Amino acid sequence: MSRLFKLFAKDESAATAIEYGLIAAGISVAIIATVAGLGSKLNTTFTGVQNALN
């Protein structure tokens, strides 16, 4: 039983998976923020083009 606890204590794969998950979440937040900002700028641009055509 103590061998099992020693193996469990040495196993760092779960910590690595959590770190990769946090990195992926951070990248996702950055992408969402960029797309939201870009979307509003594109909306303004297309509205301007539409108004110029009318």
mmJSON file of the N, C-alpha and C atoms, coordinates in Angstrom:
{"data_MODEL":{"atom_site":{
"group_PDB":["ATOM","ATOM","ATOM","ATOM","ATOM","ATOM","ATOM","ATOM","ATOM","ATOM","ATOM","ATOM","ATOM","ATOM","ATOM","ATOM","ATOM","ATOM","ATOM","ATOM","ATOM","ATOM","ATOM","ATOM","ATOM","ATOM","ATOM","ATOM","ATOM","ATOM","ATOM","ATOM","ATOM","ATOM","ATOM","ATOM","ATOM","ATOM","ATOM","ATOM","ATOM","ATOM","ATOM","ATOM","ATOM","ATOM","ATOM","ATOM","ATOM","ATOM","ATOM","ATOM","ATOM","ATOM","ATOM","ATOM","ATOM","ATOM","ATOM","ATOM","ATOM","ATOM","ATOM","ATOM","ATOM","ATOM","ATOM","ATOM","ATOM","ATOM","ATOM","ATOM","ATOM","ATOM","ATOM","ATOM","ATOM","ATOM","ATOM","ATOM","ATOM","ATOM","ATOM","ATOM","ATOM","ATOM","ATOM","ATOM","ATOM","ATOM","ATOM","ATOM","ATOM","ATOM","ATOM","ATOM","ATOM","ATOM","ATOM","ATOM","ATOM","ATOM","ATOM","ATOM","ATOM","ATOM","ATOM","ATOM","ATOM","ATOM","ATOM","ATOM","ATOM","ATOM","ATOM","ATOM","ATOM","ATOM","ATOM","ATOM","ATOM","ATOM","ATOM","ATOM","ATOM","ATOM","ATOM","ATOM","ATOM","ATOM","ATOM","ATOM","ATOM","ATOM","ATOM","ATOM","ATOM","ATOM","ATOM","ATOM","ATOM","ATOM","ATOM","ATOM","ATOM","ATOM","ATOM","ATOM","ATOM","ATOM","ATOM","ATOM","ATOM","ATOM","ATOM","ATOM","ATOM","ATOM","ATOM","ATOM","ATOM","ATOM"],
"id":[1,2,3,4,5,6,7,8,9,10,11,12,13,14,15,16,17,18,19,20,21,22,23,24,25,26,27,28,29,30,31,32,33,34,35,36,37,38,39,40,41,42,43,44,45,46,47,48,49,50,51,52,53,54,55,56,57,58,59,60,61,62,63,64,65,66,67,68,69,70,71,72,73,74,75,76,77,78,79,80,81,82,83,84,85,86,87,88,89,90,91,92,93,94,95,96,97,98,99,100,101,102,103,104,105,106,107,108,109,110,111,112,113,114,115,116,117,118,119,120,121,122,123,124,125,126,127,128,129,130,131,132,133,134,135,136,137,138,139,140,141,142,143,144,145,146,147,148,149,150,151,152,153,154,155,156,157,158,159,160,161,162],
"type_symbol":["N","C","C","N","C","C","N","C","C","N","C","C","N","C","C","N","C","C","N","C","C","N","C","C","N","C","C","N","C","C","N","C","C","N","C","C","N","C","C","N","C","C","N","C","C","N","C","C","N","C","C","N","C","C","N","C","C","N","C","C","N","C","C","N","C","C","N","C","C","N","C","C","N","C","C","N","C","C","N","C","C","N","C","C","N","C","C","N","C","C","N","C","C","N","C","C","N","C","C","N","C","C","N","C","C","N","C","C","N","C","C","N","C","C","N","C","C","N","C","C","N","C","C","N","C","C","N","C","C","N","C","C","N","C","C","N","C","C","N","C","C","N","C","C","N","C","C","N","C","C","N","C","C","N","C","C","N","C","C","N","C","C"],
"label_atom_id":["N","CA","C","N","CA","C","N","CA","C","N","CA","C","N","CA","C","N","CA","C","N","CA","C","N","CA","C","N","CA","C","N","CA","C","N","CA","C","N","CA","C","N","CA","C","N","CA","C","N","CA","C","N","CA","C","N","CA","C","N","CA","C","N","CA","C","N","CA","C","N","CA","C","N","CA","C","N","CA","C","N","CA","C","N","CA","C","N","CA","C","N","CA","C","N","CA","C","N","CA","C","N","CA","C","N","CA","C","N","CA","C","N","CA","C","N","CA","C","N","CA","C","N","CA","C","N","CA","C","N","CA","C","N","CA","C","N","CA","C","N","CA","C","N","CA","C","N","CA","C","N","CA","C","N","CA","C","N","CA","C","N","CA","C","N","CA","C","N","CA","C","N","CA","C","N","CA","C","N","CA","C","N","CA","C","N","CA","C"],
"label_alt_id":[null,null,null,null,null,null,null,null,null,null,null,null,null,null,null,null,null,null,null,null,null,null,null,null,null,null,null,null,null,null,null,null,null,null,null,null,null,null,null,null,null,null,null,null,null,null,null,null,null,null,null,null,null,null,null,null,null,null,null,null,null,null,null,null,null,null,null,null,null,null,null,null,null,null,null,null,null,null,null,null,null,null,null,null,null,null,null,null,null,null,null,null,null,null,null,null,null,null,null,null,null,null,null,null,null,null,null,null,null,null,null,null,null,null,null,null,null,null,null,null,null,null,null,null,null,null,null,null,null,null,null,null,null,null,null,null,null,null,null,null,null,null,null,null,null,null,null,null,null,null,null,null,null,null,null,null,null,null,null,null,null,null],
"label_comp_id":["MET","MET","MET","SER","SER","SER","ARG","ARG","ARG","LEU","LEU","LEU","PHE","PHE","PHE","LYS","LYS","LYS","LEU","LEU","LEU","PHE","PHE","PHE","ALA","ALA","ALA","LYS","LYS","LYS","ASP","ASP","ASP","GLU","GLU","GLU","SER","SER","SER","ALA","ALA","ALA","ALA","ALA","ALA","THR","THR","THR","ALA","ALA","ALA","ILE","ILE","ILE","GLU","GLU","GLU","TYR","TYR","TYR","GLY","GLY","GLY","LEU","LEU","LEU","ILE","ILE","ILE","ALA","ALA","ALA","ALA","ALA","ALA","GLY","GLY","GLY","ILE","ILE","ILE","SER","SER","SER","VAL","VAL","VAL","ALA","ALA","ALA","ILE","ILE","ILE","ILE","ILE","ILE","ALA","ALA","ALA","THR","THR","THR","VAL","VAL","VAL","ALA","ALA","ALA","GLY","GLY","GLY","LEU","LEU","LEU","GLY","GLY","GLY","SER","SER","SER","LYS","LYS","LYS","LEU","LEU","LEU","ASN","ASN","ASN","THR","THR","THR","THR","THR","THR","PHE","PHE","PHE","THR","THR","THR","GLY","GLY","GLY","VAL","VAL","VAL","GLN","GLN","GLN","ASN","ASN","ASN","ALA","ALA","ALA","LEU","LEU","LEU","ASN","ASN","ASN"],
"label_asym_id":["A","A","A","A","A","A","A","A","A","A","A","A","A","A","A","A","A","A","A","A","A","A","A","A","A","A","A","A","A","A","A","A","A","A","A","A","A","A","A","A","A","A","A","A","A","A","A","A","A","A","A","A","A","A","A","A","A","A","A","A","A","A","A","A","A","A","A","A","A","A","A","A","A","A","A","A","A","A","A","A","A","A","A","A","A","A","A","A","A","A","A","A","A","A","A","A","A","A","A","A","A","A","A","A","A","A","A","A","A","A","A","A","A","A","A","A","A","A","A","A","A","A","A","A","A","A","A","A","A","A","A","A","A","A","A","A","A","A","A","A","A","A","A","A","A","A","A","A","A","A","A","A","A","A","A","A","A","A","A","A","A","A"],
"label_entity_id":["1","1","1","1","1","1","1","1","1","1","1","1","1","1","1","1","1","1","1","1","1","1","1","1","1","1","1","1","1","1","1","1","1","1","1","1","1","1","1","1","1","1","1","1","1","1","1","1","1","1","1","1","1","1","1","1","1","1","1","1","1","1","1","1","1","1","1","1","1","1","1","1","1","1","1","1","1","1","1","1","1","1","1","1","1","1","1","1","1","1","1","1","1","1","1","1","1","1","1","1","1","1","1","1","1","1","1","1","1","1","1","1","1","1","1","1","1","1","1","1","1","1","1","1","1","1","1","1","1","1","1","1","1","1","1","1","1","1","1","1","1","1","1","1","1","1","1","1","1","1","1","1","1","1","1","1","1","1","1","1","1","1"],
"label_seq_id":[1,1,1,2,2,2,3,3,3,4,4,4,5,5,5,6,6,6,7,7,7,8,8,8,9,9,9,10,10,10,11,11,11,12,12,12,13,13,13,14,14,14,15,15,15,16,16,16,17,17,17,18,18,18,19,19,19,20,20,20,21,21,21,22,22,22,23,23,23,24,24,24,25,25,25,26,26,26,27,27,27,28,28,28,29,29,29,30,30,30,31,31,31,32,32,32,33,33,33,34,34,34,35,35,35,36,36,36,37,37,37,38,38,38,39,39,39,40,40,40,41,41,41,42,42,42,43,43,43,44,44,44,45,45,45,46,46,46,47,47,47,48,48,48,49,49,49,50,50,50,51,51,51,52,52,52,53,53,53,54,54,54],
"pdbx_PDB_ins_code":[null,null,null,null,null,null,null,null,null,null,null,null,null,null,null,null,null,null,null,null,null,null,null,null,null,null,null,null,null,null,null,null,null,null,null,null,null,null,null,null,null,null,null,null,null,null,null,null,null,null,null,null,null,null,null,null,null,null,null,null,null,null,null,null,null,null,null,null,null,null,null,null,null,null,null,null,null,null,null,null,null,null,null,null,null,null,null,null,null,null,null,null,null,null,null,null,null,null,null,null,null,null,null,null,null,null,null,null,null,null,null,null,null,null,null,null,null,null,null,null,null,null,null,null,null,null,null,null,null,null,null,null,null,null,null,null,null,null,null,null,null,null,null,null,null,null,null,null,null,null,null,null,null,null,null,null,null,null,null,null,null,null],
"Cartn_x":[0.825,0.0,0.864,1.955,2.83,3.469,3.703,4.263,3.272,1.998,0.957,0.942,1.07,1.095,2.336,3.462,4.692,4.555,3.971,3.754,2.787,1.748,0.772,1.411,2.275,2.934,3.905,4.535,5.486,4.808,3.553,2.842,2.475,3.049,2.788,1.967,1.434,0.686,-0.604,-1.231,-2.453,-2.141,-1.046,-0.649,-0.345,0.291,0.596,-0.682,-1.635,-2.912,-3.641,-3.602,-4.237,-3.545,-2.224,-1.488,-1.844,-1.906,-2.292,-3.725,-4.584,-5.958,-6.038,-5.238,-5.215,-4.647,-3.625,-3.062,-4.1,-4.796,-5.837,-6.961,-7.336,-8.381,-7.932,-6.679,-6.154,-6.12,-5.7,-5.669,-7.091,-8.031,-9.428,-9.989,-9.697,-10.171,-9.575,-8.281,-7.639,-8.258,-8.54,-9.154,-10.561,-11.34,-12.698,-12.674,-11.779,-11.686,-11.28,-10.344,-9.9,-11.012,-11.709,-12.793,-13.926,-14.243,-15.307,-14.928,-13.689,-13.236,-13.205,-12.73,-12.672,-14.071,-14.982,-16.353,-17.027,-16.822,-17.444,-16.83,-15.538,-14.898,-15.41,-15.569,-16.102,-17.538,-18.313,-19.691,-19.732,-18.877,-18.811,-18.405,-17.424,-16.957,-18.061,-18.746,-19.796,-20.99,-21.276,-22.344,-21.991,-20.735,-20.271,-20.376,-20.016,-20.108,-21.579,-22.441,-23.863,-24.448,-24.079,-24.582,-24.056,-22.833,-22.27,-22.961,-23.415,-24.084,-25.531,-26.141,-27.548,-27.657],
"Cartn_y":[-1.194,0.0,1.251,1.247,2.421,2.633,1.545,1.672,2.405,2.127,2.782,4.289,4.662,6.079,6.769,6.081,6.66,6.881,5.909,6.069,7.213,7.318,8.383,9.752,9.853,11.121,11.533,10.559,10.862,11.158,10.742,10.918,12.387,13.01,14.429,14.639,13.588,13.741,14.537,14.405,15.163,16.647,16.991,18.394,18.96,18.181,18.627,18.834,17.947,18.08,19.341,19.634,20.85,22.083,22.062,23.197,23.407,22.337,22.464,22.976,22.545,23.032,24.528,24.995,26.424,27.23,26.703,27.389,27.471,26.375,26.359,27.337,27.414,28.352,29.791,30.083,31.432,31.821,30.892,31.156,31.359,30.571,30.71,32.081,32.54,33.861,34.948,34.828,35.819,35.82,34.659,34.567,35.167,34.85,35.381,36.898,37.442,38.897,39.555,38.944,39.5,39.463,38.347,38.214,39.178,39.355,40.288,41.718,42.098,43.44,43.636,42.653,42.717,42.737,41.994,41.95,43.304,44.015,45.333,46.325,46.224,47.102,46.798,45.519,45.152,45.619,45.52,45.977,47.475,48.235,49.677,49.966,49.228,49.428,49.125,48.005,47.632,48.581,49.076,50.076,51.345,51.758,52.923,52.72,51.538,51.234,51.233,50.644,50.597,52.01,52.86,54.228,55.01,54.728,55.417,54.975,53.73,53.238,53.717,54.087,54.518,55.924],
"Cartn_z":[0.0,0.0,0.0,0.725,0.743,-0.631,-1.361,-2.711,-3.622,-3.438,-4.223,-3.934,-2.674,-2.316,-2.864,-2.87,-3.419,-4.921,-5.612,-7.057,-7.34,-6.511,-6.69,-6.452,-5.465,-5.154,-6.259,-6.919,-7.982,-9.316,-9.469,-10.735,-10.911,-11.923,-12.177,-13.443,-14.016,-15.264,-15.057,-13.901,-13.641,-13.537,-12.89,-12.786,-14.167,-15.004,-16.356,-17.146,-16.997,-17.699,-17.249,-15.97,-15.462,-16.022,-16.086,-16.647,-18.111,-18.878,-20.28,-20.407,-19.528,-19.526,-19.244,-18.288,-17.981,-19.137,-19.798,-20.962,-22.071,-22.322,-23.36,-23.021,-21.761,-21.345,-21.552,-21.22,-21.429,-22.895,-23.734,-25.174,-25.693,-25.209,-25.636,-25.269,-24.066,-23.634,-24.519,-24.844,-25.711,-27.106,-27.644,-28.976,-28.954,-27.937,-27.84,-27.735,-26.933,-26.788,-28.101,-28.816,-30.096,-31.126,-31.214,-32.189,-31.853,-30.596,-30.205,-30.583,-30.321,-30.687,-32.185,-32.89,-34.349,-34.951,-34.354,-34.843,-34.758,-33.662,-33.545,-34.53,-34.77,-35.757,-37.162,-37.486,-38.798,-38.957,-37.906,-37.954,-38.238,-37.598,-37.839,-39.278,-39.783,-41.156,-42.16,-41.998,-42.941,-42.84,-41.658,-41.509,-42.262,-42.155,-42.913,-44.423,-44.891,-46.321,-46.749,-45.939,-46.254,-46.327,-45.378,-45.384,-46.589,-47.005,-48.164,-49.456,-49.508,-50.698,-50.806,-49.685,-49.705,-50.132],
"occupancy":[1.0,1.0,1.0,1.0,1.0,1.0,1.0,1.0,1.0,1.0,1.0,1.0,1.0,1.0,1.0,1.0,1.0,1.0,1.0,1.0,1.0,1.0,1.0,1.0,1.0,1.0,1.0,1.0,1.0,1.0,1.0,1.0,1.0,1.0,1.0,1.0,1.0,1.0,1.0,1.0,1.0,1.0,1.0,1.0,1.0,1.0,1.0,1.0,1.0,1.0,1.0,1.0,1.0,1.0,1.0,1.0,1.0,1.0,1.0,1.0,1.0,1.0,1.0,1.0,1.0,1.0,1.0,1.0,1.0,1.0,1.0,1.0,1.0,1.0,1.0,1.0,1.0,1.0,1.0,1.0,1.0,1.0,1.0,1.0,1.0,1.0,1.0,1.0,1.0,1.0,1.0,1.0,1.0,1.0,1.0,1.0,1.0,1.0,1.0,1.0,1.0,1.0,1.0,1.0,1.0,1.0,1.0,1.0,1.0,1.0,1.0,1.0,1.0,1.0,1.0,1.0,1.0,1.0,1.0,1.0,1.0,1.0,1.0,1.0,1.0,1.0,1.0,1.0,1.0,1.0,1.0,1.0,1.0,1.0,1.0,1.0,1.0,1.0,1.0,1.0,1.0,1.0,1.0,1.0,1.0,1.0,1.0,1.0,1.0,1.0,1.0,1.0,1.0,1.0,1.0,1.0,1.0,1.0,1.0,1.0,1.0,1.0],
"B_iso_or_equiv":[0.0,0.0,0.0,0.0,0.0,0.0,0.0,0.0,0.0,0.0,0.0,0.0,0.0,0.0,0.0,0.0,0.0,0.0,0.0,0.0,0.0,0.0,0.0,0.0,0.0,0.0,0.0,0.0,0.0,0.0,0.0,0.0,0.0,0.0,0.0,0.0,0.0,0.0,0.0,0.0,0.0,0.0,0.0,0.0,0.0,0.0,0.0,0.0,0.0,0.0,0.0,0.0,0.0,0.0,0.0,0.0,0.0,0.0,0.0,0.0,0.0,0.0,0.0,0.0,0.0,0.0,0.0,0.0,0.0,0.0,0.0,0.0,0.0,0.0,0.0,0.0,0.0,0.0,0.0,0.0,0.0,0.0,0.0,0.0,0.0,0.0,0.0,0.0,0.0,0.0,0.0,0.0,0.0,0.0,0.0,0.0,0.0,0.0,0.0,0.0,0.0,0.0,0.0,0.0,0.0,0.0,0.0,0.0,0.0,0.0,0.0,0.0,0.0,0.0,0.0,0.0,0.0,0.0,0.0,0.0,0.0,0.0,0.0,0.0,0.0,0.0,0.0,0.0,0.0,0.0,0.0,0.0,0.0,0.0,0.0,0.0,0.0,0.0,0.0,0.0,0.0,0.0,0.0,0.0,0.0,0.0,0.0,0.0,0.0,0.0,0.0,0.0,0.0,0.0,0.0,0.0,0.0,0.0,0.0,0.0,0.0,0.0],
"pdbx_formal_charge":[null,null,null,null,null,null,null,null,null,null,null,null,null,null,null,null,null,null,null,null,null,null,null,null,null,null,null,null,null,null,null,null,null,null,null,null,null,null,null,null,null,null,null,null,null,null,null,null,null,null,null,null,null,null,null,null,null,null,null,null,null,null,null,null,null,null,null,null,null,null,null,null,null,null,null,null,null,null,null,null,null,null,null,null,null,null,null,null,null,null,null,null,null,null,null,null,null,null,null,null,null,null,null,null,null,null,null,null,null,null,null,null,null,null,null,null,null,null,null,null,null,null,null,null,null,null,null,null,null,null,null,null,null,null,null,null,null,null,null,null,null,null,null,null,null,null,null,null,null,null,null,null,null,null,null,null,null,null,null,null,null,null],
"auth_seq_id":[1,1,1,2,2,2,3,3,3,4,4,4,5,5,5,6,6,6,7,7,7,8,8,8,9,9,9,10,10,10,11,11,11,12,12,12,13,13,13,14,14,14,15,15,15,16,16,16,17,17,17,18,18,18,19,19,19,20,20,20,21,21,21,22,22,22,23,23,23,24,24,24,25,25,25,26,26,26,27,27,27,28,28,28,29,29,29,30,30,30,31,31,31,32,32,32,33,33,33,34,34,34,35,35,35,36,36,36,37,37,37,38,38,38,39,39,39,40,40,40,41,41,41,42,42,42,43,43,43,44,44,44,45,45,45,46,46,46,47,47,47,48,48,48,49,49,49,50,50,50,51,51,51,52,52,52,53,53,53,54,54,54],
"auth_comp_id":["MET","MET","MET","SER","SER","SER","ARG","ARG","ARG","LEU","LEU","LEU","PHE","PHE","PHE","LYS","LYS","LYS","LEU","LEU","LEU","PHE","PHE","PHE","ALA","ALA","ALA","LYS","LYS","LYS","ASP","ASP","ASP","GLU","GLU","GLU","SER","SER","SER","ALA","ALA","ALA","ALA","ALA","ALA","THR","THR","THR","ALA","ALA","ALA","ILE","ILE","ILE","GLU","GLU","GLU","TYR","TYR","TYR","GLY","GLY","GLY","LEU","LEU","LEU","ILE","ILE","ILE","ALA","ALA","ALA","ALA","ALA","ALA","GLY","GLY","GLY","ILE","ILE","ILE","SER","SER","SER","VAL","VAL","VAL","ALA","ALA","ALA","ILE","ILE","ILE","ILE","ILE","ILE","ALA","ALA","ALA","THR","THR","THR","VAL","VAL","VAL","ALA","ALA","ALA","GLY","GLY","GLY","LEU","LEU","LEU","GLY","GLY","GLY","SER","SER","SER","LYS","LYS","LYS","LEU","LEU","LEU","ASN","ASN","ASN","THR","THR","THR","THR","THR","THR","PHE","PHE","PHE","THR","THR","THR","GLY","GLY","GLY","VAL","VAL","VAL","GLN","GLN","GLN","ASN","ASN","ASN","ALA","ALA","ALA","LEU","LEU","LEU","ASN","ASN","ASN"],
"auth_asym_id":["A","A","A","A","A","A","A","A","A","A","A","A","A","A","A","A","A","A","A","A","A","A","A","A","A","A","A","A","A","A","A","A","A","A","A","A","A","A","A","A","A","A","A","A","A","A","A","A","A","A","A","A","A","A","A","A","A","A","A","A","A","A","A","A","A","A","A","A","A","A","A","A","A","A","A","A","A","A","A","A","A","A","A","A","A","A","A","A","A","A","A","A","A","A","A","A","A","A","A","A","A","A","A","A","A","A","A","A","A","A","A","A","A","A","A","A","A","A","A","A","A","A","A","A","A","A","A","A","A","A","A","A","A","A","A","A","A","A","A","A","A","A","A","A","A","A","A","A","A","A","A","A","A","A","A","A","A","A","A","A","A","A"],
"auth_atom_id":["N","CA","C","N","CA","C","N","CA","C","N","CA","C","N","CA","C","N","CA","C","N","CA","C","N","CA","C","N","CA","C","N","CA","C","N","CA","C","N","CA","C","N","CA","C","N","CA","C","N","CA","C","N","CA","C","N","CA","C","N","CA","C","N","CA","C","N","CA","C","N","CA","C","N","CA","C","N","CA","C","N","CA","C","N","CA","C","N","CA","C","N","CA","C","N","CA","C","N","CA","C","N","CA","C","N","CA","C","N","CA","C","N","CA","C","N","CA","C","N","CA","C","N","CA","C","N","CA","C","N","CA","C","N","CA","C","N","CA","C","N","CA","C","N","CA","C","N","CA","C","N","CA","C","N","CA","C","N","CA","C","N","CA","C","N","CA","C","N","CA","C","N","CA","C","N","CA","C","N","CA","C","N","CA","C","N","CA","C"],
"pdbx_PDB_model_num":[1,1,1,1,1,1,1,1,1,1,1,1,1,1,1,1,1,1,1,1,1,1,1,1,1,1,1,1,1,1,1,1,1,1,1,1,1,1,1,1,1,1,1,1,1,1,1,1,1,1,1,1,1,1,1,1,1,1,1,1,1,1,1,1,1,1,1,1,1,1,1,1,1,1,1,1,1,1,1,1,1,1,1,1,1,1,1,1,1,1,1,1,1,1,1,1,1,1,1,1,1,1,1,1,1,1,1,1,1,1,1,1,1,1,1,1,1,1,1,1,1,1,1,1,1,1,1,1,1,1,1,1,1,1,1,1,1,1,1,1,1,1,1,1,1,1,1,1,1,1,1,1,1,1,1,1,1,1,1,1,1,1]
}}}
